[in-house]
């Protein structure tokens, strides 16, 4: 197969594909030329930067494209139903980065609880704000999980080990395999959780799942973490809630626009931010690469 890798891939995986007899081209194409470029490839491998939309598919099927692989969990950047309706298969690597994203979410929880991000910045600026940074202990607090898939379950295990109470909501309903955690509605969860972490795809209507009304129901001492998809939390409403003291803090790895230009958000003293690095660990990249190779070999 002739394979296009647009957003980078683990080198060992590329070498394995080449050893298996495939041709691999590493190149990013801007949206206006992507569709035409895809005509020359059997398969394209993307991460989050490249968007494969219906217009790209329409052009690509004039050539030989038959497989789109998303190296990661979410496929929001691919028009999946449209691609498959045109005979182009879409695959992803849902299990590969679960542990990495869960660990980043947990890291952000610690950063918020103990002012790690804020103190790191101020002390480098010559400030010694010892008295201002009285934090809280995570142990004994309630973690509310919106969505209860692989990443959420991985985070739940870690939170449980730290002495947290775990509650969750999910569109599939209660998961009987986890009786130690409490299932409840999203509305109930937002009211009781000390930390709320989102682990769901973007809804079809692209509307925020947590907006001004939802934030208003949370404890003023609570924190919200989003390592899932930019836009799940209304950014303007979040800044407003933080400014008005209706929320203790927030942590974001994903944004509506990436790279984000929302200075009011990423410079906010109550916000811990990272640049969409949930799956960016050596281990996760190795697993993603291996899974991509497996998908291509089974497809070929």
Short mmCIF file of C-alpha atoms in Angstrom, two decimals:
data_model
loop_
_atom_site.label_atom_id
_atom_site.label_comp_id
_atom_site.label_asym_id
_atom_site.label_seq_id
_atom_site.Cartn_x
_atom_site.Cartn_y
_atom_site.Cartn_z
CA UNK A 1 0.00 0.00 0.00
CA UNK A 2 1.02 3.63 -0.48
CA UNK A 3 0.50 5.34 2.88
CA UNK A 4 0.40 9.05 3.73
CA UNK A 5 1.28 10.08 7.29
CA UNK A 6 0.24 13.70 7.77
CA UNK A 7 0.74 14.46 11.48
CA UNK A 8 3.70 12.28 12.38
CA UNK A 9 3.99 8.70 13.61
CA UNK A 10 6.35 6.69 15.77
CA UNK A 11 9.51 5.88 13.78
CA UNK A 12 9.56 2.18 14.62
CA UNK A 13 6.05 1.83 13.19
CA UNK A 14 7.07 3.56 9.97
CA UNK A 15 10.11 1.31 9.69
CA UNK A 16 7.92 -1.75 10.26
CA UNK A 17 5.51 -0.69 7.52
CA UNK A 18 8.40 -0.16 5.14
CA UNK A 19 9.87 -3.53 6.07
CA UNK A 20 6.48 -5.07 5.28
CA UNK A 21 6.73 -3.67 1.77
CA UNK A 22 4.59 -0.53 2.04
CA UNK A 23 5.60 2.92 0.82
CA UNK A 24 5.28 5.58 3.53
CA UNK A 25 5.23 9.30 2.80
CA UNK A 26 5.40 11.75 5.73
CA UNK A 27 3.94 15.08 4.67
CA UNK A 28 1.34 17.54 5.92
CA UNK A 29 -1.09 18.99 3.37
CA UNK A 30 -3.13 22.13 3.88
CA UNK A 31 -6.93 21.60 3.70
CA UNK A 32 -7.31 23.13 0.25
CA UNK A 33 -4.95 20.59 -1.36
CA UNK A 34 -5.48 17.57 0.89
CA UNK A 35 -8.28 15.98 -1.15
CA UNK A 36 -6.32 15.98 -4.40
CA UNK A 37 -3.22 14.64 -2.61
CA UNK A 38 -5.18 11.75 -1.13
CA UNK A 39 -5.97 10.45 -4.63
CA UNK A 40 -2.40 9.17 -4.79
CA UNK A 41 -2.58 7.07 -1.60
CA UNK A 42 -4.31 3.87 -0.49
CA UNK A 43 -4.27 4.92 3.16
CA UNK A 44 -3.86 8.11 5.18
CA UNK A 45 -2.84 8.20 8.85
CA UNK A 46 -3.78 11.37 10.77
CA UNK A 47 -3.66 12.62 14.35
CA UNK A 48 -5.65 15.65 15.50
CA UNK A 49 -4.21 18.38 13.25
CA UNK A 50 -5.42 17.03 9.89
CA UNK A 51 -9.17 17.21 9.26
CA UNK A 52 -10.59 14.77 6.69
CA UNK A 53 -13.94 16.20 5.63
CA UNK A 54 -16.57 15.27 3.05
CA UNK A 55 -15.04 17.47 0.35
CA UNK A 56 -11.69 15.71 0.82
CA UNK A 57 -13.37 12.32 0.52
CA UNK A 58 -15.15 13.39 -2.67
CA UNK A 59 -11.81 14.21 -4.26
CA UNK A 60 -9.92 11.26 -2.77
CA UNK A 61 -12.28 8.61 -4.14
CA UNK A 62 -11.44 9.75 -7.66
CA UNK A 63 -8.12 8.08 -6.92
CA UNK A 64 -7.33 5.03 -4.78
CA UNK A 65 -7.92 6.00 -1.16
CA UNK A 66 -9.63 3.19 0.77
CA UNK A 67 -8.56 3.61 4.40
CA UNK A 68 -8.32 6.51 6.90
CA UNK A 69 -6.69 5.82 10.27
CA UNK A 70 -6.87 8.18 13.23
CA UNK A 71 -3.85 7.63 15.49
CA UNK A 72 -5.73 8.24 18.73
CA UNK A 73 -9.15 7.86 20.30
CA UNK A 74 -11.57 10.46 18.94
CA UNK A 75 -12.52 10.66 15.27
CA UNK A 76 -14.19 14.09 15.44
CA UNK A 77 -11.76 15.37 12.82
CA UNK A 78 -12.98 12.83 10.26
CA UNK A 79 -16.41 12.72 8.59
CA UNK A 80 -16.71 9.03 9.40
CA UNK A 81 -20.23 8.27 8.18
CA UNK A 82 -19.67 10.11 4.91
CA UNK A 83 -16.34 8.38 4.27
CA UNK A 84 -17.79 4.95 4.89
CA UNK A 85 -20.80 5.72 2.70
CA UNK A 86 -18.31 6.31 -0.11
CA UNK A 87 -16.50 3.05 0.49
CA UNK A 88 -13.59 4.48 2.51
CA UNK A 89 -13.00 2.61 5.79
CA UNK A 90 -12.21 4.58 8.97
CA UNK A 91 -10.29 3.12 11.91
CA UNK A 92 -8.80 4.49 15.13
CA UNK A 93 -6.60 3.29 18.02
CA UNK A 94 -8.93 3.58 21.02
CA UNK A 95 -6.93 1.66 23.62
CA UNK A 96 -3.42 2.89 22.89
CA UNK A 97 -3.41 6.19 24.81
CA UNK A 98 -5.89 5.49 27.62
CA UNK A 99 -3.29 5.26 30.39
CA UNK A 100 -1.42 8.36 29.19
CA UNK A 101 -4.51 10.59 29.04
CA UNK A 102 -5.68 9.32 32.45
CA UNK A 103 -2.31 10.17 33.97
CA UNK A 104 -2.35 13.67 32.47
CA UNK A 105 -5.83 14.31 33.88
CA UNK A 106 -4.61 13.16 37.28
CA UNK A 107 -1.54 15.36 36.97
CA UNK A 108 -3.77 18.36 36.31
CA UNK A 109 -5.83 17.47 39.39
CA UNK A 110 -2.70 17.64 41.53
CA UNK A 111 -1.62 20.87 39.80
CA UNK A 112 -4.95 22.48 40.71
CA UNK A 113 -5.19 21.10 44.23
CA UNK A 114 -1.68 22.21 45.20
CA UNK A 115 -1.15 25.25 42.95
CA UNK A 116 1.74 23.48 41.20
CA UNK A 117 1.25 25.26 37.87
CA UNK A 118 0.64 28.70 39.37
CA UNK A 119 3.48 28.47 41.91
CA UNK A 120 5.89 27.31 39.22
CA UNK A 121 5.21 30.49 37.27
CA UNK A 122 5.26 32.96 40.19
CA UNK A 123 8.39 31.62 41.85
CA UNK A 124 10.26 31.91 38.54
CA UNK A 125 9.04 35.52 38.52
CA UNK A 126 10.74 36.14 41.87
CA UNK A 127 7.61 35.80 44.03
CA UNK A 128 7.40 33.73 47.21
CA UNK A 129 3.64 33.22 47.71
CA UNK A 130 3.84 30.59 50.44
CA UNK A 131 0.83 31.87 52.38
CA UNK A 132 -1.34 32.22 49.27
CA UNK A 133 -0.92 28.62 48.17
CA UNK A 134 -2.81 26.68 50.80
CA UNK A 135 -4.17 23.78 48.78
CA UNK A 136 -6.41 20.80 49.39
CA UNK A 137 -5.82 17.07 49.64
CA UNK A 138 -7.19 14.88 46.88
CA UNK A 139 -7.77 11.99 49.28
CA UNK A 140 -11.34 11.99 50.54
CA UNK A 141 -12.64 14.13 47.71
CA UNK A 142 -15.22 13.09 45.08
CA UNK A 143 -14.19 12.69 41.45
CA UNK A 144 -17.04 12.98 38.95
CA UNK A 145 -16.43 11.40 35.54
CA UNK A 146 -18.51 12.48 32.56
CA UNK A 147 -18.25 9.49 30.24
CA UNK A 148 -17.04 6.11 31.43
CA UNK A 149 -14.95 4.55 28.66
CA UNK A 150 -11.37 3.28 28.75
CA UNK A 151 -9.70 6.55 29.74
CA UNK A 152 -12.29 7.34 32.39
CA UNK A 153 -11.98 3.86 33.88
CA UNK A 154 -8.18 4.19 33.98
CA UNK A 155 -8.52 7.51 35.82
CA UNK A 156 -11.09 6.00 38.21
CA UNK A 157 -8.64 3.26 39.23
CA UNK A 158 -5.96 5.82 40.01
CA UNK A 159 -8.36 8.07 41.92
CA UNK A 160 -9.63 5.13 43.95
CA UNK A 161 -6.06 4.21 44.89
CA UNK A 162 -5.59 7.77 46.16
CA UNK A 163 -8.61 7.50 48.44
CA UNK A 164 -11.09 9.39 46.30
CA UNK A 165 -14.78 8.57 45.95
CA UNK A 166 -15.65 8.04 42.29
CA UNK A 167 -19.01 8.84 40.71
CA UNK A 168 -19.74 8.74 36.99
CA UNK A 169 -22.31 9.29 34.28
CA UNK A 170 -22.44 7.71 30.84
CA UNK A 171 -24.89 7.58 27.93
CA UNK A 172 -24.77 3.77 28.09
CA UNK A 173 -26.05 3.85 31.66
CA UNK A 174 -24.63 2.08 34.69
CA UNK A 175 -21.66 -0.24 34.17
CA UNK A 176 -22.25 -3.33 36.31
CA UNK A 177 -18.55 -4.27 36.07
CA UNK A 178 -17.67 -1.43 38.44
CA UNK A 179 -19.93 -1.70 41.50
CA UNK A 180 -17.40 0.23 43.60
CA UNK A 181 -18.24 3.43 41.70
CA UNK A 182 -21.57 5.25 41.83
CA UNK A 183 -23.58 5.91 38.67
CA UNK A 184 -25.72 9.06 38.57
CA UNK A 185 -27.10 11.65 36.18
CA UNK A 186 -24.83 14.42 34.93
CA UNK A 187 -26.92 16.98 36.82
CA UNK A 188 -26.44 15.08 40.09
CA UNK A 189 -22.74 14.55 39.42
CA UNK A 190 -22.04 18.24 38.87
CA UNK A 191 -23.61 19.08 42.22
CA UNK A 192 -21.61 16.61 44.33
CA UNK A 193 -18.19 16.35 42.66
CA UNK A 194 -15.10 18.15 43.93
CA UNK A 195 -13.32 17.39 40.65
CA UNK A 196 -15.16 16.90 37.35
CA UNK A 197 -13.26 15.28 34.47
CA UNK A 198 -14.69 14.94 30.96
CA UNK A 199 -14.10 11.87 28.82
CA UNK A 200 -16.60 11.97 25.97
CA UNK A 201 -16.54 12.77 22.23
CA UNK A 202 -17.88 16.05 20.90
CA UNK A 203 -21.68 15.86 20.45
CA UNK A 204 -23.01 15.87 16.89
CA UNK A 205 -24.48 19.35 17.39
CA UNK A 206 -21.03 20.65 18.51
CA UNK A 207 -22.60 22.32 21.55
CA UNK A 208 -20.81 22.51 24.89
CA UNK A 209 -21.79 19.80 27.36
CA UNK A 210 -20.83 22.04 30.27
CA UNK A 211 -21.95 25.63 29.79
CA UNK A 212 -22.96 28.51 32.03
CA UNK A 213 -26.03 26.73 33.43
CA UNK A 214 -24.07 23.56 34.27
CA UNK A 215 -21.15 25.46 35.81
CA UNK A 216 -23.60 27.33 38.04
CA UNK A 217 -24.67 24.03 39.64
CA UNK A 218 -21.13 23.05 40.65
CA UNK A 219 -19.62 23.75 44.06
CA UNK A 220 -17.67 27.02 44.20
CA UNK A 221 -14.81 24.91 45.61
CA UNK A 222 -14.88 22.47 42.68
CA UNK A 223 -12.48 22.04 39.76
CA UNK A 224 -13.15 20.97 36.16
CA UNK A 225 -10.68 19.09 33.92
CA UNK A 226 -11.01 18.62 30.16
CA UNK A 227 -8.53 16.35 28.38
CA UNK A 228 -11.12 15.08 25.90
CA UNK A 229 -12.26 17.56 23.23
CA UNK A 230 -12.05 21.32 22.94
CA UNK A 231 -15.48 22.89 23.17
CA UNK A 232 -16.99 20.38 25.58
CA UNK A 233 -16.70 23.14 28.17
CA UNK A 234 -17.88 26.58 27.07
CA UNK A 235 -14.69 28.65 27.27
CA UNK A 236 -16.37 32.03 27.76
CA UNK A 237 -18.67 30.64 30.46
CA UNK A 238 -15.68 29.02 32.17
CA UNK A 239 -13.70 32.26 32.34
CA UNK A 240 -16.79 34.06 33.69
CA UNK A 241 -17.32 31.42 36.40
CA UNK A 242 -13.66 31.61 37.44
CA UNK A 243 -13.70 35.43 37.51
CA UNK A 244 -16.85 35.46 39.64
CA UNK A 245 -15.55 32.87 42.12
CA UNK A 246 -18.18 30.33 41.17
CA UNK A 247 -15.50 27.73 40.45
CA UNK A 248 -12.15 27.12 42.18
CA UNK A 249 -10.17 26.28 39.06
CA UNK A 250 -9.92 24.46 35.75
CA UNK A 251 -7.43 22.40 33.77
CA UNK A 252 -7.45 22.14 29.99
CA UNK A 253 -5.44 20.08 27.52
CA UNK A 254 -7.83 20.79 24.63
CA UNK A 255 -9.33 23.98 23.23
CA UNK A 256 -11.94 25.17 20.74
CA UNK A 257 -9.15 26.54 18.55
CA UNK A 258 -5.72 24.92 18.54
CA UNK A 259 -3.27 26.52 19.04
CA UNK A 260 -5.56 28.51 21.33
CA UNK A 261 -5.68 32.29 21.08
CA UNK A 262 -7.98 32.65 24.08
CA UNK A 263 -5.58 34.65 26.26
CA UNK A 264 -8.19 35.29 28.94
CA UNK A 265 -8.37 31.54 29.42
CA UNK A 266 -4.82 30.28 29.13
CA UNK A 267 -3.36 33.13 31.19
CA UNK A 268 -6.00 32.88 33.91
CA UNK A 269 -4.37 32.35 37.33
CA UNK A 270 -6.89 29.64 38.22
CA UNK A 271 -6.25 27.59 35.07
CA UNK A 272 -3.70 24.83 34.45
CA UNK A 273 -3.03 24.32 30.73
CA UNK A 274 -1.16 21.94 28.43
CA UNK A 275 -1.03 21.95 24.59
CA UNK A 276 -3.10 18.83 23.72
CA UNK A 277 -0.51 16.35 24.99
CA UNK A 278 -2.84 13.71 26.45
CA UNK A 279 -1.43 10.90 24.32
CA UNK A 280 2.08 12.32 24.07
CA UNK A 281 4.11 9.73 25.95
CA UNK A 282 6.75 7.41 24.55
CA UNK A 283 4.71 4.40 25.63
CA UNK A 284 1.46 5.62 24.09
CA UNK A 285 3.13 6.54 20.82
CA UNK A 286 4.66 3.08 20.64
CA UNK A 287 1.28 1.44 21.21
CA UNK A 288 -0.43 3.74 18.69
CA UNK A 289 2.21 2.93 16.08
CA UNK A 290 1.91 -0.80 16.68
CA UNK A 291 -1.88 -0.64 16.45
CA UNK A 292 -1.71 1.32 13.19
CA UNK A 293 0.61 -1.31 11.71
CA UNK A 294 -1.81 -4.03 12.81
CA UNK A 295 -4.77 -2.22 11.25
CA UNK A 296 -2.97 -1.74 7.94
CA UNK A 297 -1.77 -5.34 7.78
CA UNK A 298 -5.23 -6.73 8.53
CA UNK A 299 -6.74 -4.38 5.95
CA UNK A 300 -4.15 -5.04 3.26
#
